[in-house]
Short mmCIF file of C-alpha atoms in Angstrom, two decimals:
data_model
loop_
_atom_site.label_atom_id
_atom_site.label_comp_id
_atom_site.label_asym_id
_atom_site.label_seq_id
_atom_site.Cartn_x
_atom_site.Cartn_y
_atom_site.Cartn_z
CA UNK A 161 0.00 0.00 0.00
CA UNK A 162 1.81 3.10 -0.85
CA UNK A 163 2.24 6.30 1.03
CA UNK A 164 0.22 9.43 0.92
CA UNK A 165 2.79 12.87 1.02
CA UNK A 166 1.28 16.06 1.76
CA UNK A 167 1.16 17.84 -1.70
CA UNK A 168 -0.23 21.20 0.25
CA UNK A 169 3.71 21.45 0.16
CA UNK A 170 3.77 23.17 -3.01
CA UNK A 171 4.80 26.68 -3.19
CA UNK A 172 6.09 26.63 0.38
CA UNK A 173 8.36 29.02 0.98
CA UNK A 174 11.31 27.96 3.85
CA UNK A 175 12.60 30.59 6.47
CA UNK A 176 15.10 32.09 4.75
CA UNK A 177 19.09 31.85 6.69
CA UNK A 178 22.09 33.03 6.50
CA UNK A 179 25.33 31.39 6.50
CA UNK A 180 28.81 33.35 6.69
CA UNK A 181 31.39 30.08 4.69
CA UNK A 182 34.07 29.47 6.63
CA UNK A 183 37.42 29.26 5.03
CA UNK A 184 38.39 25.67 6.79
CA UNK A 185 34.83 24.86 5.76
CA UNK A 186 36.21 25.14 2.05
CA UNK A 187 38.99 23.03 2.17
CA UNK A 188 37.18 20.65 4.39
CA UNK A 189 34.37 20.20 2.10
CA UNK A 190 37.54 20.24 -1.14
CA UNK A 191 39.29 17.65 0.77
CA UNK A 192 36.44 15.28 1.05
CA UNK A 193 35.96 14.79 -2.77
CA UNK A 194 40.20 14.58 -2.80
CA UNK A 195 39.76 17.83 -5.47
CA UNK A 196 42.98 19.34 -4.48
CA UNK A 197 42.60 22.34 -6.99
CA UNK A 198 44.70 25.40 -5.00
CA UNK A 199 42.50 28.08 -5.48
CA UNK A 200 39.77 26.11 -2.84
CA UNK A 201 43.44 25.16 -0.63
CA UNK A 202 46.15 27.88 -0.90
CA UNK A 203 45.49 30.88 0.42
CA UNK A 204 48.16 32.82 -1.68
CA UNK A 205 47.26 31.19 -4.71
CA UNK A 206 43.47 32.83 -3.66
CA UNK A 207 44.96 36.11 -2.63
CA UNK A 208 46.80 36.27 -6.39
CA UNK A 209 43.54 35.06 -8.16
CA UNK A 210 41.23 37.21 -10.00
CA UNK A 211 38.86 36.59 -7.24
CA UNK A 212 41.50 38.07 -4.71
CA UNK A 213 41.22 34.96 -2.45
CA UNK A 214 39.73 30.98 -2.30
CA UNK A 215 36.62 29.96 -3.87
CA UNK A 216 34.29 27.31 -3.27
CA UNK A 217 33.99 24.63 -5.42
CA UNK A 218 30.93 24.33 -7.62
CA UNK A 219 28.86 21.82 -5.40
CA UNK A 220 29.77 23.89 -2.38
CA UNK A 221 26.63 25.24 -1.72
CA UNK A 222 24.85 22.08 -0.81
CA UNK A 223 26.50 22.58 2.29
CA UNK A 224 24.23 25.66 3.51
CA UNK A 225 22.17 23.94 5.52
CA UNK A 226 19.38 25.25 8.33
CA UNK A 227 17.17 23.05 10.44
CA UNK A 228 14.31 25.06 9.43
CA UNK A 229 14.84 24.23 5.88
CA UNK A 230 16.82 21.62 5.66
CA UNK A 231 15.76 18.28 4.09
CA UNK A 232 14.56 16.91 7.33
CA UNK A 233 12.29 20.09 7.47
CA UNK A 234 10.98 19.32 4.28
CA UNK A 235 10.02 15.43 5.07
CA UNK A 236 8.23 16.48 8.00
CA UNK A 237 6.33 19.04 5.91
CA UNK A 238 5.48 15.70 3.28
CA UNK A 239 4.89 13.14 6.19
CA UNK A 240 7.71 10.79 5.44
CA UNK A 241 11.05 10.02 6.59
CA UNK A 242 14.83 9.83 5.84
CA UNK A 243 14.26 6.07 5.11
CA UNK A 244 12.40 6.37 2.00
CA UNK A 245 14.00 9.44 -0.05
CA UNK A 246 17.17 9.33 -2.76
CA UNK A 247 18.44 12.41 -4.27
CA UNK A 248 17.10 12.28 -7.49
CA UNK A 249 18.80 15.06 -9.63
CA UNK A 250 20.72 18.29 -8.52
CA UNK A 251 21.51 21.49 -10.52
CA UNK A 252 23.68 24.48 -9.88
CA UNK A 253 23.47 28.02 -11.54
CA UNK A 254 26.37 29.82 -10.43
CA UNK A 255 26.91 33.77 -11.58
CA UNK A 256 29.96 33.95 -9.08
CA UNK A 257 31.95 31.55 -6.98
CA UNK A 258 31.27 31.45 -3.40
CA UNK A 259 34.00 32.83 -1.25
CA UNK A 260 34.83 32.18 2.59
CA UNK A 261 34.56 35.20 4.57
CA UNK A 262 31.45 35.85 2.70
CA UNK A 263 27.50 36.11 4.33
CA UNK A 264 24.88 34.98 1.96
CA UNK A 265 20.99 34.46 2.09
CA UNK A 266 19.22 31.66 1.77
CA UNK A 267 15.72 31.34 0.54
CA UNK A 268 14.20 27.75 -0.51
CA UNK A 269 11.08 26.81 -1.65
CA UNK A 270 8.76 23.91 -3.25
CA UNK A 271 8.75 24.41 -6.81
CA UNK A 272 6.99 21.34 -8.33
CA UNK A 273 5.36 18.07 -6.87
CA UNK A 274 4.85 15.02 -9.06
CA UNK A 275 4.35 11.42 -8.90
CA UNK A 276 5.54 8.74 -11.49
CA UNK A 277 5.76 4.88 -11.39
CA UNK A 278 9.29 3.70 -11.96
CA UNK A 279 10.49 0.07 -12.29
CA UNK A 280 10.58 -0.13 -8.29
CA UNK A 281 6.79 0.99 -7.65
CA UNK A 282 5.44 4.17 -7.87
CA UNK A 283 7.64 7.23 -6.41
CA UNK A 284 7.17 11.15 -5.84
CA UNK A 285 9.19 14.04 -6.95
CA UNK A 286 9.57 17.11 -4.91
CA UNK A 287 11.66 19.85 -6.59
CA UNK A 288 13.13 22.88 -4.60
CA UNK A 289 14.44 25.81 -5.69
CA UNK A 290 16.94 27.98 -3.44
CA UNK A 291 18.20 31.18 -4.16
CA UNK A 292 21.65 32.48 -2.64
CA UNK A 293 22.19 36.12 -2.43
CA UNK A 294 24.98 38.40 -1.31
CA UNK A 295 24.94 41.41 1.35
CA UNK A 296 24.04 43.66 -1.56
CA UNK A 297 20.48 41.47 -2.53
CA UNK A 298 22.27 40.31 -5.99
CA UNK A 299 21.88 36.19 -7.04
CA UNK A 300 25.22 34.98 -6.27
CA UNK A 301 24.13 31.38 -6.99
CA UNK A 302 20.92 28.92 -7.37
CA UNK A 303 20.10 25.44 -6.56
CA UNK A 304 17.61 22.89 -7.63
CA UNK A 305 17.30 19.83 -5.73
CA UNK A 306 14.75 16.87 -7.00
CA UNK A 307 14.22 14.89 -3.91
CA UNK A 308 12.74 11.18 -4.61
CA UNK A 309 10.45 9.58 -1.93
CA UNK A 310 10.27 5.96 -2.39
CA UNK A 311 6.00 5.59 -1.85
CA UNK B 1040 47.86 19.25 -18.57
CA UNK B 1041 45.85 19.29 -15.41
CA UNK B 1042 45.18 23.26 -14.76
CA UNK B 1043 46.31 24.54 -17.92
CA UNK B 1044 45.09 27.27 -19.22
CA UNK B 1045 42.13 26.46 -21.58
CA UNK B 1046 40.69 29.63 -24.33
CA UNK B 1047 37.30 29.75 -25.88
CA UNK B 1048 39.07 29.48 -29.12
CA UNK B 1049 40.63 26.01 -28.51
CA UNK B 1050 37.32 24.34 -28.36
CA UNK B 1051 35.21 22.42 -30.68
CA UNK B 1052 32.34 20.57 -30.53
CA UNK B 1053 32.90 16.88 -30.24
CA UNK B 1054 36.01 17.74 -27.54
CA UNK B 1055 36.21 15.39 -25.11
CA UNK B 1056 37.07 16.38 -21.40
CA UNK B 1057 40.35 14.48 -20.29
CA UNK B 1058 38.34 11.89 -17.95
CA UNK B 1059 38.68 11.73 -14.08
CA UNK B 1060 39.07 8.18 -12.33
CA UNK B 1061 37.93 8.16 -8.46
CA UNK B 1062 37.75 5.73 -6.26
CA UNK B 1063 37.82 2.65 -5.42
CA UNK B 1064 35.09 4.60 -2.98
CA UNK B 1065 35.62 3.47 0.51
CA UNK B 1066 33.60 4.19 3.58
CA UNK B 1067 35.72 6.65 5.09
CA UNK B 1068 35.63 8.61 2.02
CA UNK B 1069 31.80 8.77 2.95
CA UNK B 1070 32.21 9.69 6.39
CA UNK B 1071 34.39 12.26 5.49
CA UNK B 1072 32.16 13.80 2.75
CA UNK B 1073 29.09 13.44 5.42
CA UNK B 1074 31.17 15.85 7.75
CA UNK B 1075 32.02 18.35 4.71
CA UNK B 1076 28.58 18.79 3.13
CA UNK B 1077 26.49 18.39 6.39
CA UNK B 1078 24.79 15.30 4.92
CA UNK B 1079 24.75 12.81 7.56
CA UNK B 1080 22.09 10.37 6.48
CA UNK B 1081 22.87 6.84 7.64
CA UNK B 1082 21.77 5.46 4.42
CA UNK B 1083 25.73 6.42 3.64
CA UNK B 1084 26.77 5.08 6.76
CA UNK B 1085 24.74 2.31 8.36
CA UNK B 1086 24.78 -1.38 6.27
CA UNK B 1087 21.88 -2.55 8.44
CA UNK B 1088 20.02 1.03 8.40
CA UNK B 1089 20.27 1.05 4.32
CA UNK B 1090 19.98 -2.74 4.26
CA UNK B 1091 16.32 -2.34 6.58
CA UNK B 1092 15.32 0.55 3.93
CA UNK B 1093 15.52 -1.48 1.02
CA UNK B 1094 18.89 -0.27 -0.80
CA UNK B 1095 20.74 -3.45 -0.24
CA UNK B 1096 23.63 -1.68 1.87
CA UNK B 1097 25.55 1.61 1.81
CA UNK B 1098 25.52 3.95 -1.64
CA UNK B 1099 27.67 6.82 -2.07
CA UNK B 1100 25.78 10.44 -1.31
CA UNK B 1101 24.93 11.54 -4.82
CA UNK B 1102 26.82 14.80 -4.53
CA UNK B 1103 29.92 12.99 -3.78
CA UNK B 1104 29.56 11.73 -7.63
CA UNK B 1105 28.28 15.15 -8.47
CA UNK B 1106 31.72 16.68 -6.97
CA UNK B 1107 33.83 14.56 -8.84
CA UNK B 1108 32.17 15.67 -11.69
CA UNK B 1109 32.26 19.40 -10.96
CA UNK B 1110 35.97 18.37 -10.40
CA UNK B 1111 36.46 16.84 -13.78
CA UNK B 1112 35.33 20.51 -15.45
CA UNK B 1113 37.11 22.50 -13.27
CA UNK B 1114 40.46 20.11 -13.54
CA UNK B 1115 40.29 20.92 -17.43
CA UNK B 1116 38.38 24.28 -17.73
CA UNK B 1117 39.81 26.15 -14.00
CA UNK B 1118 37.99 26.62 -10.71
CA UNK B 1119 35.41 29.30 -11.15
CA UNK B 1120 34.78 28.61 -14.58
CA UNK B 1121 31.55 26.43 -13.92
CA UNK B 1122 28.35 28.65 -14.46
CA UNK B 1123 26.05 25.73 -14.54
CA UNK B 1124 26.20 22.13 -13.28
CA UNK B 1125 23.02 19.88 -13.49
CA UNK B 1126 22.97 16.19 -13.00
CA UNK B 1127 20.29 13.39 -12.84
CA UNK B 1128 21.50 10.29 -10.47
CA UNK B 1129 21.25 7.44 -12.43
CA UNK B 1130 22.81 4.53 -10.55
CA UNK B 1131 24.33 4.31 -7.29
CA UNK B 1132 27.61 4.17 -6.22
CA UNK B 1133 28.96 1.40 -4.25
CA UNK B 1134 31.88 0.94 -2.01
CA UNK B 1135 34.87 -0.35 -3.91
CA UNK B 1136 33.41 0.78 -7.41
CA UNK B 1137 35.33 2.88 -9.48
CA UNK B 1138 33.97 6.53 -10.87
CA UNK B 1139 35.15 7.87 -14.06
CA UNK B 1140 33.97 11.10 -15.00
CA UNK B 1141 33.67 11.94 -18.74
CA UNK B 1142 32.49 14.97 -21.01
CA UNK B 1143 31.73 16.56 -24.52
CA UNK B 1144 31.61 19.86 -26.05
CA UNK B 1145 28.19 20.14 -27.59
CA UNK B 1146 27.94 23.82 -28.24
CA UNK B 1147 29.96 26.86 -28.25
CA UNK B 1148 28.47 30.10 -28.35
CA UNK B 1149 29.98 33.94 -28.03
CA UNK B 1150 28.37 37.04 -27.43
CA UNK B 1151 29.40 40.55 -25.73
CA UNK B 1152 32.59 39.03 -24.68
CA UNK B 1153 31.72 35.90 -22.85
CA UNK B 1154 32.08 32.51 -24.06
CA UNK B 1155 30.28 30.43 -23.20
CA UNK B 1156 30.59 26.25 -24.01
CA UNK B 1157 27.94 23.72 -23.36
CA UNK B 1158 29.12 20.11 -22.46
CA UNK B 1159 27.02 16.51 -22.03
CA UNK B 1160 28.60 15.36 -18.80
CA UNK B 1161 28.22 11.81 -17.28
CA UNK B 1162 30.55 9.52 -14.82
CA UNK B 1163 30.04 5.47 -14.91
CA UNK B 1164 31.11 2.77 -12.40
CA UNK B 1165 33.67 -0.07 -13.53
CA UNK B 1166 31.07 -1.99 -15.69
CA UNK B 1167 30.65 1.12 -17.94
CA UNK B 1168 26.86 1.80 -15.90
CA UNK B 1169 26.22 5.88 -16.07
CA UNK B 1170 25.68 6.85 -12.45
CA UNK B 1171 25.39 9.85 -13.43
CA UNK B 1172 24.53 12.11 -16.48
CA UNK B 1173 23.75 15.75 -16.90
CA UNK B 1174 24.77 18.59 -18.59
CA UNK B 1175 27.18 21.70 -17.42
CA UNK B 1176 28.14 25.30 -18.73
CA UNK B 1177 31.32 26.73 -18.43
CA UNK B 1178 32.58 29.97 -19.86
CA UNK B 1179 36.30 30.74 -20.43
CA UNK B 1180 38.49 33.14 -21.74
CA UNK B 1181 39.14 34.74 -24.85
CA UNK B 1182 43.07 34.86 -26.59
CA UNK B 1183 42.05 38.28 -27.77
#
């Protein structure tokens, strides 16, 4: 018997959050993929860059996270849990790398809700859509997330 | 030459990015990434948790295969040269399989100064599966 998710999740807009990226957070986050590219590692290689100091690598923002809009957030909005969700596609728009030292804002919402049958039963899609801006209100970046739930 | 420096001019369509071999993925490699990105679901983690959910064991976290990806673009093109990144997770990842990321240049386009080139992205396991497969934008620089 499959699941029911709560589709009055549409168009819900999270509490928007800021996060300040920490430099260490950078190369942490660079580390852990083993992309040892300088300008996310060497700070004089950043200082010399045309960006003036590290950047984040592309998937970096995945890591702005906020209990009130995190993932979790968003399963108790649909009724499910952890158990039964994959991430089903991801997509990045970056206008400008992120940089440590730098406060953004966060602002994620439920774009699109839709259900298909797949080969292992039938399975919804929840898309989200977050927006990162800088101090000055300009779109440094913007992420789309398709989250799966297994129903 | 990894980090050389690539023009707009020097591509065509039908280039192939240099591919990027990762792996063999082990757990700690998963732990570690959990830590980085925040993403601490024990489907990643836990044999028995991912086992009881129905996944037949641990998987690598999708944006681990994403980042090796992003890393195969910006090993070839330059950090900060990715405008767009999107991906659809295919397959997943398994410890002990081995990721190689791959691309092609299918468009090139220039207009008031930026160039921009559009590339079919994908990275497969050991057996030649896609695990993933999207599609990415990256603009470089011009000789001129």
């Amino acid at each position: 018997m499959p699941i029911q998710i709560n589709k009055g999740v549409l168009g819900k807009e999270f509490p928007p959050f800021a996060v300040t990226v920490e430099r260490g957070k950078v190369k942490e986050f660079a580390r852990a993929i083993g992309d040892l590219n300088p300008l996310y590692l060497d700070d004089r290689v950043g200082a010399a860059s045309e960006w003036g100091d590290l950047i984040a690598p592309p998937t970096f923002a995945i890591t702005f996270r906020d209990e009130g809009a995190d993932t979790n957030a968003l399963l108790r909005e649909l009724g499910t849990d952890i158990s039964r969700v994959l991430h089903g596609e991801q997509e990045f728009e970056i206008h400008r790398p992120l940089q440590p030292g730098q406060t953004y804002l966060c602002r994620a919402k439920v774009v699109d809700i839709y259900e298909k049958t797949g080969k292992s039963g039938p399975m919804a899609f929840v898309v989200r859509e977050t927006a990162i801006t800088d101090r000055d209100n300009e779109v440094v970046a913007t992420m789309r997330a398709v989250t799966v739930v297994r129903l | 030459m990894k980090y050389a420096r690539v023009y707009a001019e020097d591509i065509n369509v039908g280039d192939e990015l240099p591919p990027l071999v990762k792996g063999p993925i082990q757990q700690i490699q998963l732990t570690r990434y959990a830590g980085a990105s925040g993403d601490f679901n024990p489907i990643h983690q836990d044999d028995e948790f991912a086992k009881a959910a129905g996944m037949g064991g641990v998987f690598a976290h999708g944006m681990l295969s994403m980042g090796f990806v992003a890393q195969a673009l910006t090993d070839w093109a330059g950090a900060g040269r990715v405008k767009k990144l999107g991906v659809r997770f295919a397959a997943l990842v398994r410890l002990k399989d081995v990721v190689t990321c791959r691309g092609r240049v299918v468009s090139r386009s220039s207009k008031d100064d930026v160039h921009l080139v559009e590339l079919e992205v994908w990275a497969e396991n050991q057996r030649g599966e896609k695990v993933v497969s999207g599609r990415a934008t990256i603009e470089l620089p011009s000789r001129a």
